[in-house]
């Protein structure tokens, strides 16, 4: 096995993720081989400069399997049989595909991967070499995986400008159940309660419910496949959620304030546990609200004014008004800088409030 | 009763909401009387220009009760006894306070209200006359409420630049259970699952889980009071959530894809039911991602570039990278304008992706 990633890299499945990996490899000067059940997709990806169709005699160093969750296990097994290359994948779940290939003679060459990137678009035309920039890329080798293969997959992630997070396949699946699948399902449940609500009720919707339910707008077909593929870890957590939900119902029914606060406190602890920017601890932020007319260019003027105040904006939310052509922009900044930003924006004529 | 809101307006409880109402009334030139159990708060609010302490002989036209949820009923009853003014409040729940004052001789003068505004800060120093600008303000009169009183409260909301949403007290409480209380509790349950997760798991957190759990960071003490005050409507909805949760667990356990997709589809329907900007239908948006260095002023340059493209930014999300000094900015724009914005930003040298 080689000392480093020199190619060729074969990409099996040239949709959004596969073609984006291929483009990043091409940008790094590697030879890229493209394979897909759709000859159209291969032609499109080739035309985008993502690589060339694989031909007889090609010997990939690394195969990246990027097919839909339902076909992952079979496609990885096939890739292990087709060559002596290291094989990785970009699937959202890791233990299922591993179980599917556990009996393959070449299983030591398989190292599961999962870049935390995507888009509401799909297909090769939506691909970009920058898709993974700064995103976590889970590398989840099984205990018998070849260490050189693991190193090769980590090099691929780094070549894509992603940040490697090493986890076992089991830990990976438990992790995404917590950080992605269960939050998505709870967002769906919250959103489901809005589906048949009277329209007047929904006029009271604020930024909170929009934030909570946003992910629930994702494709049920794709998300159904992903969650079903991780059903063991998801069901285990949903059982915990059910215990918590029952505790909330009891606390409310029994007017047990102490128990209710305890459950809410646990939620506060959870929000604080999410890593802050750059992987560091979460720094306390404060919100500065600004009323702005809803027209092109107004955010540019607002951010220019904020920039002149030398305050770094940590996050932004835009809350559109009911029936008025004015929006409310929430700027989240370091707590110690909020008063300065507020005064600075006021002095420049902006309508601010905290 | 007068033809319009001419004052004096008495504000009982000069915290964030009360003082903000007072400041808006003062801005409109009305005489404002301030009352609070804390003489300090009254002094502070007076010093901010929010009004003057109420004295013997003052006869308010309208009393705005802005005390914590647990004290609301008693304070409204007291206000009805203390004068012949119209009495409103700014509490998050409407049926409980109404039940508490149902036996008062002056109950016809009570018209419940609920401005959908707030801040993570509290107290008079955080107040601002603009707090309610463009926000929904529920006006929830009981069936026997005096129509002139209702008109007066709606004038107050309009004076505060809010958008009046008229609902019965019962409908109001069912509405906020759906649009605020239950989403908050589900966010707490999702966040609770992160509280004791291994740190490595949380490195896979993306924008999705941050959005879902953000509201769960709110004060358990305040939120506990609010949710407890609306326990009947909340428990009814949580029972529906429980049915949905059990259906999800069964669908996953039985590998029943059709049922799982149905539940996810219902969530999609719910996200589409939330009114779009300016109360109109939701317009389809598309995301354009831009990688930016994490430094003051960079968002100003980005929004200036977007402004030059003449594309209106509907929403913004900033996803900070794990361990890298680069952030990913997601710009949500009208679907038909996304390609134009992408090309325009690229031509100006920005690193974009979809």
XYZ file of C-alpha atoms in Angstrom:
708
model
C 0.000 0.000 0.000
C 1.210 3.477 -0.878
C 2.495 6.053 1.606
C -0.106 8.604 0.594
C -3.135 9.368 -1.513
C -1.858 9.500 -5.086
C -4.869 8.083 -6.953
C -6.535 7.006 -9.006
C -9.652 7.558 -6.903
C -12.792 5.820 -8.124
C -16.140 7.376 -7.217
C -19.106 4.994 -7.359
C -22.325 6.993 -7.546
C -21.886 10.459 -8.983
C -24.680 12.350 -7.237
C -24.156 15.456 -5.148
C -21.700 13.950 -2.643
C -19.821 11.653 -5.036
C -19.303 14.317 -7.674
C -18.236 16.840 -5.023
C -15.586 14.392 -3.738
C -14.499 13.799 -7.345
C -14.175 17.542 -8.028
C -12.095 18.027 -4.875
C -9.792 15.147 -5.937
C -9.444 16.575 -9.449
C -8.614 19.986 -7.965
C -5.778 18.248 -6.089
C -4.537 16.823 -9.388
C -5.596 13.197 -8.832
C -6.862 10.902 -11.592
C -10.568 10.252 -10.897
C -12.622 7.344 -12.268
C -16.406 7.729 -12.370
C -18.957 4.899 -12.084
C -22.743 5.159 -11.844
C -25.791 3.088 -12.804
C -26.824 6.163 -14.788
C -24.604 6.716 -17.841
C -26.147 10.218 -18.021
C -24.808 11.087 -14.583
C -21.336 9.889 -15.561
C -21.441 12.020 -18.739
C -22.608 15.065 -16.730
C -19.977 14.614 -14.027
C -17.251 14.117 -16.637
C -18.359 17.251 -18.444
C -18.082 19.150 -15.142
C -14.436 18.089 -14.928
C -15.019 15.581 -12.136
C -13.076 12.779 -13.853
C -13.430 10.136 -16.579
C -15.396 6.881 -16.906
C -13.545 3.871 -15.478
C -12.160 1.564 -18.179
C -10.718 -1.959 -18.277
C -7.284 -2.030 -16.683
C -7.818 0.937 -14.344
C -6.492 0.153 -10.833
C -7.941 2.582 -8.295
C -5.992 3.193 -5.076
C -9.160 4.276 -3.254
C -12.844 3.675 -4.044
C -15.439 6.097 -2.623
C -18.945 4.591 -2.579
C -21.582 7.357 -2.672
C -24.866 5.587 -3.409
C -28.238 5.961 -1.584
C -28.474 4.368 1.906
C -30.582 1.420 0.710
C -27.878 0.294 -1.775
C -24.805 1.014 0.305
C -23.956 -2.460 1.655
C -24.189 -4.152 -1.742
C -22.165 -1.431 -3.476
C -19.351 -1.576 -0.877
C -19.194 -5.393 -1.156
C -19.008 -5.103 -4.942
C -16.208 -2.512 -4.724
C -14.189 -4.800 -2.396
C -14.524 -7.636 -4.935
C -13.794 -5.488 -7.998
C -10.275 -4.409 -6.986
C -7.697 -4.516 -4.192
C -8.226 -0.832 -3.434
C -9.117 0.700 -0.073
C -12.901 1.233 -0.035
C -14.735 3.961 1.844
C -18.230 5.422 1.633
C -20.067 8.638 2.482
C -23.226 7.102 3.986
C -25.092 8.619 6.940
C -25.077 5.360 8.915
C -22.096 3.077 9.502
C -22.965 -0.177 11.294
C -25.495 -1.441 8.717
C -23.168 -1.316 5.691
C -20.380 -2.846 7.812
C -22.613 -5.770 8.794
C -23.476 -6.227 5.124
C -19.792 -6.668 4.176
C -18.533 -8.415 7.339
C -18.133 -11.725 5.478
C -16.195 -10.278 2.526
C -12.595 -11.511 2.227
C -11.455 -7.912 1.588
C -13.260 -6.388 4.596
C -9.968 -5.146 6.128
C -9.769 -2.728 3.197
C -13.127 -1.122 4.119
C -13.069 2.084 6.208
C -16.451 3.774 6.661
C -16.753 7.535 6.312
C -19.434 10.193 6.672
C -18.915 13.818 5.694
C -21.482 16.038 7.488
C -22.413 18.027 4.409
C -25.275 18.142 1.994
C -27.705 20.385 0.268
C -31.399 20.465 -0.449
C -30.353 19.908 -4.069
C -29.154 16.590 -5.432
C -27.409 15.205 -8.522
C -24.012 15.979 -10.069
C -25.024 19.474 -11.238
C -25.339 20.586 -7.614
C -21.824 19.353 -6.787
C -18.901 21.558 -5.842
C -15.324 20.893 -4.741
C -15.967 23.144 -1.703
C -18.959 21.220 -0.339
C -16.993 19.764 2.580
C -14.942 22.815 3.500
C -14.736 23.106 7.271
C -17.382 20.415 7.835
C -16.873 17.478 10.198
C -16.030 14.245 8.294
C -16.512 11.185 10.474
C -14.000 8.385 9.791
C -15.337 5.205 11.379
C -13.006 2.204 10.906
C -13.979 -1.215 12.248
C -11.470 -2.884 14.636
C -9.848 -4.989 11.872
C -9.500 -2.187 9.346
C -6.069 -1.744 7.782
C -4.337 1.280 9.459
C -2.900 2.364 6.082
C -6.438 2.347 4.699
C -7.622 4.525 7.590
C -4.793 6.974 6.908
C -5.749 7.089 3.224
C -9.403 7.908 4.018
C -8.332 10.618 6.455
C -6.165 12.095 3.701
C -9.201 12.150 1.419
C -11.186 14.094 4.051
C -8.320 16.552 4.506
C -7.967 16.967 0.737
C -11.665 17.950 0.772
C -10.800 20.555 3.467
C -13.015 18.777 6.005
C -12.226 18.238 9.708
C -11.654 14.550 10.561
C -13.580 13.159 13.554
C -12.522 9.545 14.318
C -15.214 7.306 15.882
C -16.034 3.591 15.932
C -18.937 2.634 13.616
C -21.152 1.994 16.680
C -20.259 5.326 18.286
C -20.806 7.106 14.970
C -24.336 5.748 14.678
C -25.162 6.575 18.289
C -23.692 10.055 17.745
C -25.753 10.881 14.638
C -28.863 9.430 16.285
C -28.410 12.103 18.982
C -27.122 15.012 16.927
C -29.182 14.518 13.801
C -31.792 11.749 13.565
C -33.668 12.228 16.861
C -33.631 16.075 16.617
C -35.043 15.660 13.092
C -37.816 13.321 14.261
C -38.740 15.628 17.165
C -38.800 18.572 14.774
C -41.181 16.508 12.594
C -43.424 15.848 15.593
C -43.486 19.568 16.510
C -44.164 20.508 12.882
C -46.845 17.822 12.615
C -48.860 19.659 15.288
C -48.932 22.708 12.994
C -50.178 20.820 9.938
C -53.859 20.961 10.858
C -53.865 24.030 13.119
C -56.260 26.887 12.254
C -54.500 29.575 10.192
C -55.163 32.171 12.916
C -53.163 30.135 15.403
C -50.141 30.149 13.138
C -50.112 33.947 12.960
C -48.542 33.785 16.420
C -45.519 31.869 15.030
C -42.211 33.468 15.935
C -38.575 32.655 15.272
C -38.628 29.893 17.907
C -41.032 27.538 16.150
C -39.413 28.309 12.772
C -36.022 27.254 14.157
C -37.346 24.135 15.882
C -39.179 22.867 12.783
C -36.861 23.946 9.939
C -35.133 20.572 9.423
C -38.527 18.835 9.297
C -38.965 20.330 5.817
C -36.362 17.863 4.437
C -37.170 15.036 2.002
C -39.173 12.267 3.724
C -37.882 9.743 1.179
C -34.189 10.409 1.829
C -34.644 10.981 5.544
C -36.806 7.896 5.889
C -33.984 5.793 4.408
C -31.388 7.353 6.700
C -33.376 6.975 9.922
C -34.514 3.453 9.043
C -30.876 2.472 8.457
C -30.066 3.611 12.011
C -33.230 2.292 13.608
C -31.574 0.503 16.559
C -29.759 3.586 17.884
C -32.708 5.845 17.062
C -35.297 3.639 18.766
C -33.122 3.437 21.892
C -32.999 7.236 22.114
C -36.666 7.653 21.238
C -37.428 5.386 24.200
C -35.487 7.860 26.396
C -37.414 10.715 24.795
C -40.639 8.931 25.629
C -39.639 8.661 29.282
C -38.865 12.397 29.254
C -42.143 13.189 27.508
C -44.118 11.151 30.038
C -42.269 12.931 32.850
C -43.253 16.297 31.319
C -46.890 15.239 30.999
C -46.909 14.049 34.642
C -45.146 17.173 35.899
C -47.726 19.370 34.135
C -50.706 17.233 35.151
C -49.550 17.103 38.791
C -48.453 20.776 38.796
C -45.025 19.534 39.925
C -42.948 22.638 39.203
C -39.690 21.257 40.566
C -39.845 18.273 38.197
C -40.732 20.506 35.228
C -37.809 22.845 35.934
C -35.486 19.864 36.246
C -36.511 18.688 32.764
C -36.075 22.188 31.329
C -32.677 22.527 33.084
C -31.553 19.349 31.382
C -32.402 20.931 28.038
C -30.354 24.003 28.951
C -27.402 21.709 29.806
C -27.790 20.054 26.406
C -27.686 23.314 24.454
C -24.512 24.243 26.371
C -22.899 20.893 25.513
C -22.894 21.590 21.757
C -19.383 22.718 20.823
C -19.011 26.430 20.114
C -17.363 27.907 17.075
C -13.967 26.507 16.183
C -14.629 23.564 18.486
C -14.035 25.661 21.593
C -16.398 26.196 24.499
C -19.526 28.206 23.818
C -18.903 31.889 24.561
C -21.853 33.805 25.997
C -23.559 35.847 23.295
C -26.133 38.591 23.454
C -28.698 39.609 20.870
C -29.009 43.016 19.270
C -32.208 43.495 17.257
C -32.434 45.896 14.337
C -35.581 46.820 12.388
C -34.854 47.078 8.683
C -36.971 47.735 5.614
C -37.324 44.641 3.450
C -35.359 45.601 0.350
C -32.208 44.492 -1.454
C -29.031 46.020 -0.096
C -30.294 46.853 3.370
C -28.401 43.972 4.996
C -25.249 45.127 3.231
C -25.653 48.582 4.775
C -26.410 47.057 8.182
C -23.371 44.771 8.135
C -21.192 47.588 6.881
C -22.329 49.621 9.896
C -21.677 46.645 12.193
C -18.261 46.143 10.570
C -17.339 49.781 11.243
C -18.117 49.070 14.906
C -15.416 46.367 14.839
C -17.786 43.780 16.350
C -17.748 40.225 15.045
C -21.247 38.907 14.265
C -21.487 35.335 15.618
C -24.873 34.541 14.130
C -27.811 36.188 12.418
C -31.549 35.528 12.394
C -34.070 37.342 10.268
C -37.637 37.458 11.553
C -40.040 38.638 8.919
C -43.020 40.605 10.031
C -46.599 39.619 9.677
C -48.082 41.781 6.977
C -45.468 44.524 7.108
C -42.648 45.305 4.714
C -40.169 45.488 7.562
C -37.945 42.749 8.896
C -36.354 42.317 12.277
C -32.716 41.228 12.190
C -31.203 39.594 15.277
C -27.433 39.900 15.483
C -25.752 37.590 17.997
C -22.459 38.965 19.262
C -20.041 38.384 22.104
C -21.879 39.435 25.275
C -19.182 41.955 26.147
C -19.572 43.717 22.774
C -23.356 44.038 22.573
C -23.697 47.454 24.239
C -20.966 48.867 22.037
C -22.636 47.534 18.873
C -26.029 48.847 19.972
C -24.695 52.341 20.621
C -22.690 52.310 17.432
C -25.665 51.277 15.267
C -27.939 53.809 17.008
C -25.443 56.573 16.298
C -25.590 55.592 12.621
C -29.376 55.951 12.567
C -30.450 52.294 12.834
C -33.544 51.380 14.855
C -32.146 48.917 17.393
C -33.477 47.169 20.447
C -32.368 44.404 22.755
C -65.498 55.763 27.802
C -63.358 57.862 25.493
C -63.282 57.606 21.695
C -59.577 56.889 21.655
C -56.460 56.232 23.673
C -55.602 59.564 25.258
C -54.158 58.397 28.597
C -53.145 58.352 31.263
C -51.870 54.783 30.847
C -50.834 53.023 34.047
C -48.226 50.273 33.773
C -48.202 47.799 36.660
C -44.889 45.948 36.741
C -42.061 47.853 35.097
C -39.865 44.997 33.884
C -38.801 44.550 30.282
C -42.297 44.380 28.767
C -44.012 46.923 31.019
C -41.289 49.536 30.661
C -41.200 48.995 26.885
C -44.964 49.606 26.671
C -44.507 52.695 28.864
C -41.729 54.057 26.638
C -43.859 53.540 23.513
C -46.766 55.402 25.177
C -44.475 58.253 26.259
C -43.122 58.468 22.698
C -46.730 58.953 21.568
C -47.077 61.806 24.068
C -49.311 60.026 26.600
C -49.098 60.546 30.357
C -47.777 57.272 31.859
C -48.130 56.180 35.506
C -45.685 53.585 36.842
C -46.391 51.051 39.597
C -44.186 48.185 40.813
C -43.554 46.256 44.025
C -39.960 47.393 43.594
C -39.538 51.139 44.208
C -36.100 50.773 42.596
C -37.646 49.589 39.348
C -40.060 52.547 39.349
C -37.155 54.966 39.898
C -35.162 53.335 37.093
C -38.083 53.340 34.669
C -38.873 56.970 35.511
C -35.261 57.930 34.946
C -35.432 56.267 31.524
C -38.318 58.566 30.629
C -40.948 55.823 30.829
C -43.334 57.897 32.993
C -43.895 58.978 36.601
C -44.969 57.201 39.810
C -48.760 57.025 40.202
C -50.049 59.427 42.866
C -53.329 59.904 44.743
C -55.974 61.339 42.427
C -54.529 59.910 39.184
C -57.280 58.377 37.030
C -55.800 56.067 34.362
C -57.798 55.422 31.174
C -56.003 52.120 30.604
C -54.035 49.875 32.984
C -51.434 47.485 31.515
C -50.562 44.652 33.915
C -47.071 43.307 33.186
C -46.188 41.100 36.154
C -44.776 37.520 36.126
C -47.240 34.729 35.151
C -47.667 33.482 38.730
C -48.961 36.882 39.930
C -51.041 37.855 36.911
C -54.552 36.945 38.081
C -54.228 38.749 41.433
C -52.702 41.854 39.849
C -55.455 42.125 37.201
C -58.142 41.743 39.884
C -56.480 44.460 41.948
C -56.290 46.779 38.949
C -60.015 46.281 38.231
C -60.815 47.235 41.845
C -58.419 50.201 42.008
C -60.034 52.260 39.225
C -62.707 52.235 36.536
C -60.089 52.001 33.781
C -59.907 49.392 31.034
C -57.409 46.730 32.172
C -55.209 44.637 29.903
C -52.117 42.500 30.456
C -49.137 41.186 28.499
C -49.092 37.627 29.888
C -48.178 34.572 27.790
C -51.335 32.674 28.749
C -54.892 34.036 28.725
C -57.488 31.627 30.180
C -55.890 31.309 33.637
C -55.840 35.040 34.486
C -59.382 35.354 33.080
C -60.632 32.566 35.368
C -58.952 34.326 38.292
C -60.932 37.531 37.674
C -64.210 36.016 36.404
C -66.026 36.959 39.629
C -64.855 40.586 39.692
C -67.622 43.166 39.257
C -65.425 45.054 36.754
C -64.579 42.009 34.606
C -66.166 43.589 31.489
C -63.331 46.134 31.587
C -60.684 43.371 31.289
C -59.305 42.598 27.810
C -56.376 40.147 27.753
C -53.381 40.824 25.536
C -50.112 39.109 24.615
C -47.399 40.790 22.569
C -45.112 38.148 20.993
C -41.886 39.887 21.936
C -39.206 39.460 24.488
C -35.507 39.267 25.028
C -33.070 37.101 26.909
C -32.555 40.183 29.119
C -35.047 41.345 31.709
C -35.742 44.411 33.853
C -36.466 48.031 32.927
C -32.912 48.725 31.691
C -33.444 46.261 28.814
C -36.648 48.024 27.733
C -37.110 49.909 24.479
C -40.053 51.638 22.791
C -39.336 49.549 19.655
C -39.589 46.134 21.325
C -42.945 45.321 19.698
C -42.280 46.741 16.244
C -43.755 44.417 13.626
C -44.432 41.659 16.168
C -47.799 39.916 16.490
C -49.803 41.218 19.500
C -52.626 38.866 20.408
C -55.740 40.637 21.699
C -57.928 38.039 23.410
C -61.179 39.511 24.794
C -63.648 37.314 26.676
C -67.241 37.240 25.312
C -68.509 39.872 27.789
C -65.644 42.308 27.307
C -66.619 45.907 26.599
C -66.134 46.580 22.836
C -64.760 50.063 23.592
C -62.213 48.427 25.889
C -61.184 46.030 23.111
C -60.744 48.986 20.748
C -58.578 50.765 23.329
C -56.277 47.743 23.757
C -55.949 47.375 19.993
C -54.966 51.038 19.827
C -52.279 50.374 22.421
C -50.874 47.525 20.299
C -50.907 49.737 17.206
C -49.252 52.590 19.096
C -46.482 50.061 19.907
C -46.209 49.352 16.116
C -47.304 45.740 16.642
C -49.653 43.731 14.389
C -52.969 42.915 16.124
C -54.126 39.268 15.990
C -57.620 38.881 17.540
C -58.343 35.505 19.154
C -60.575 34.219 21.965
C -58.677 33.488 25.224
C -59.161 29.731 24.650
C -57.940 29.892 21.049
C -54.980 32.023 22.113
C -53.856 29.428 24.637
C -54.302 26.557 22.180
C -52.392 28.597 19.570
C -49.356 29.336 21.765
C -49.341 25.731 22.981
C -48.790 24.723 19.336
C -46.564 27.543 18.131
C -44.470 28.068 21.226
C -44.889 25.851 24.298
C -44.853 22.380 22.710
C -42.014 23.251 20.265
C -40.059 24.532 23.284
C -40.670 21.329 25.270
C -39.692 19.124 22.300
C -36.560 21.217 21.833
C -35.806 20.597 25.537
C -36.259 16.849 25.047
C -33.924 16.863 22.002
C -31.373 18.978 23.897
C -31.701 16.760 26.960
C -30.348 13.842 24.918
C -27.160 15.865 24.314
C -26.580 16.686 27.977
C -24.792 13.455 28.847
C -23.487 12.488 25.391
C -19.740 11.878 24.999
C -17.966 15.023 23.749
C -16.831 13.178 20.603
C -20.441 12.587 19.606
C -21.202 16.283 19.747
C -18.409 17.094 17.300
C -20.814 15.861 14.629
C -23.327 18.612 15.512
C -24.381 20.660 12.515
C -26.749 23.568 11.964
C -29.785 21.273 12.210
C -29.417 20.313 15.870
C -28.386 23.863 16.771
C -31.623 25.180 15.231
C -33.825 22.513 16.808
C -32.438 23.044 20.322
C -31.800 26.819 20.403
C -34.984 27.800 22.280
C -34.287 25.133 24.907
C -31.526 27.424 26.230
C -34.186 29.772 27.685
C -34.768 30.324 31.414
C -36.326 27.223 33.046
C -37.825 29.422 35.771
C -39.692 31.755 33.412
C -40.550 29.043 30.907
C -41.693 26.693 33.653
C -44.179 29.341 34.854
C -45.453 29.948 31.323
C -45.923 26.293 30.394
C -47.449 25.436 33.787
C -49.959 28.266 33.325
C -51.066 26.673 30.035
C -50.895 23.076 31.213
C -54.321 21.973 29.916
C -53.676 22.953 26.284
C -50.062 21.787 26.460
C -50.887 18.382 27.955
C -53.535 17.815 25.267
C -50.968 18.449 22.527
C -48.233 16.458 24.286
C -50.658 13.511 24.288
C -50.869 13.884 20.473
C -47.076 14.087 20.328
C -46.894 10.881 22.337
C -49.155 9.100 19.851
C -46.895 10.341 17.032
C -43.764 9.297 18.926
C -45.146 5.818 19.551
C -46.050 5.571 15.859
C -42.459 6.492 14.948
C -41.042 3.902 17.346
C -43.370 1.236 15.908
C -42.624 2.212 12.317
C -38.876 1.942 12.981
C -39.149 -1.273 15.007
C -41.382 -2.909 12.380
C -39.351 -1.461 9.470
C -42.635 0.018 8.180
C -41.272 2.567 5.709
C -44.669 3.720 4.458
C -45.759 4.668 7.980
C -42.447 6.432 8.692
C -42.683 8.472 5.476
C -46.263 9.404 6.333
C -45.114 10.800 9.698
C -42.259 12.701 8.063
C -44.631 14.033 5.353
C -46.872 15.409 8.080
C -43.885 17.335 9.431
C -43.201 18.741 5.961
C -46.841 19.871 5.765
C -46.446 21.586 9.136
C -43.347 23.548 8.116
C -45.263 24.726 5.019
C -48.228 25.849 7.146
C -46.185 28.486 9.014
C -46.955 31.856 7.401
C -44.218 33.253 5.198
C -42.809 36.721 5.414
C -45.347 39.514 5.581
C -48.034 36.962 6.406
C -48.168 35.705 2.823
C -47.678 32.142 1.636
C -44.204 30.675 1.954
C -42.216 31.268 -1.226
C -39.779 28.524 -2.203
C -36.255 29.477 -1.230
C -32.891 28.012 -2.121
C -29.642 28.107 -0.177
C -26.370 29.554 -1.368
C -23.399 28.714 0.865
C -20.354 30.952 1.134
C -17.119 30.183 3.002
C -15.812 33.233 4.805
C -12.897 33.910 7.113
C -14.016 34.578 10.676
C -13.133 38.255 11.110
C -14.958 41.548 11.672
C -16.222 43.148 8.495
C -16.348 40.051 6.326
C -20.151 39.798 6.492
C -20.365 43.450 5.490
C -18.316 42.736 2.381
C -20.378 39.621 1.640
C -23.710 41.425 1.984
C -22.403 44.328 -0.063
C -21.543 41.837 -2.804
C -24.987 40.230 -2.490
C -26.596 43.679 -2.561
C -24.790 44.517 -5.804
C -26.361 41.370 -7.250
C -29.805 42.880 -6.481
C -30.950 39.700 -4.703
C -32.987 39.984 -1.505
C -31.635 37.766 1.285
C -34.622 36.054 2.972
C -32.677 34.489 5.808
C -29.136 33.847 6.956
C -27.491 31.070 8.941
C -23.885 31.031 10.064
C -22.309 27.627 10.668
C -19.046 27.893 12.504
C -16.373 25.372 11.746
C -14.947 22.874 14.108
C -11.454 24.008 14.903
C -10.989 26.274 11.893
C -11.052 30.040 11.628
C -13.498 29.911 8.755
C -17.251 30.116 8.867
C -19.859 28.909 6.436
C -22.658 31.374 5.715
C -25.943 30.083 4.312
C -27.941 32.692 2.413
C -31.572 31.789 1.744
C -32.961 33.539 -1.311
C -35.920 33.238 -3.663
C -35.423 29.974 -5.555
C -35.492 31.764 -8.913
C -32.625 34.086 -7.882
C -30.188 31.558 -6.404
C -28.232 30.788 -9.583
C -27.850 34.492 -10.317
C -26.558 35.186 -6.796
C -24.177 32.244 -6.955
C -22.673 33.382 -10.267
C -22.524 36.963 -9.115
C -20.696 36.109 -5.856
C -18.319 33.753 -7.690
C -17.451 36.511 -10.167
C -16.550 38.710 -7.194
C -14.143 36.097 -5.854
C -16.264 34.519 -3.088
C -16.002 30.768 -2.433
C -19.583 29.639 -2.907
C -21.366 26.322 -3.020
C -24.919 25.056 -3.008
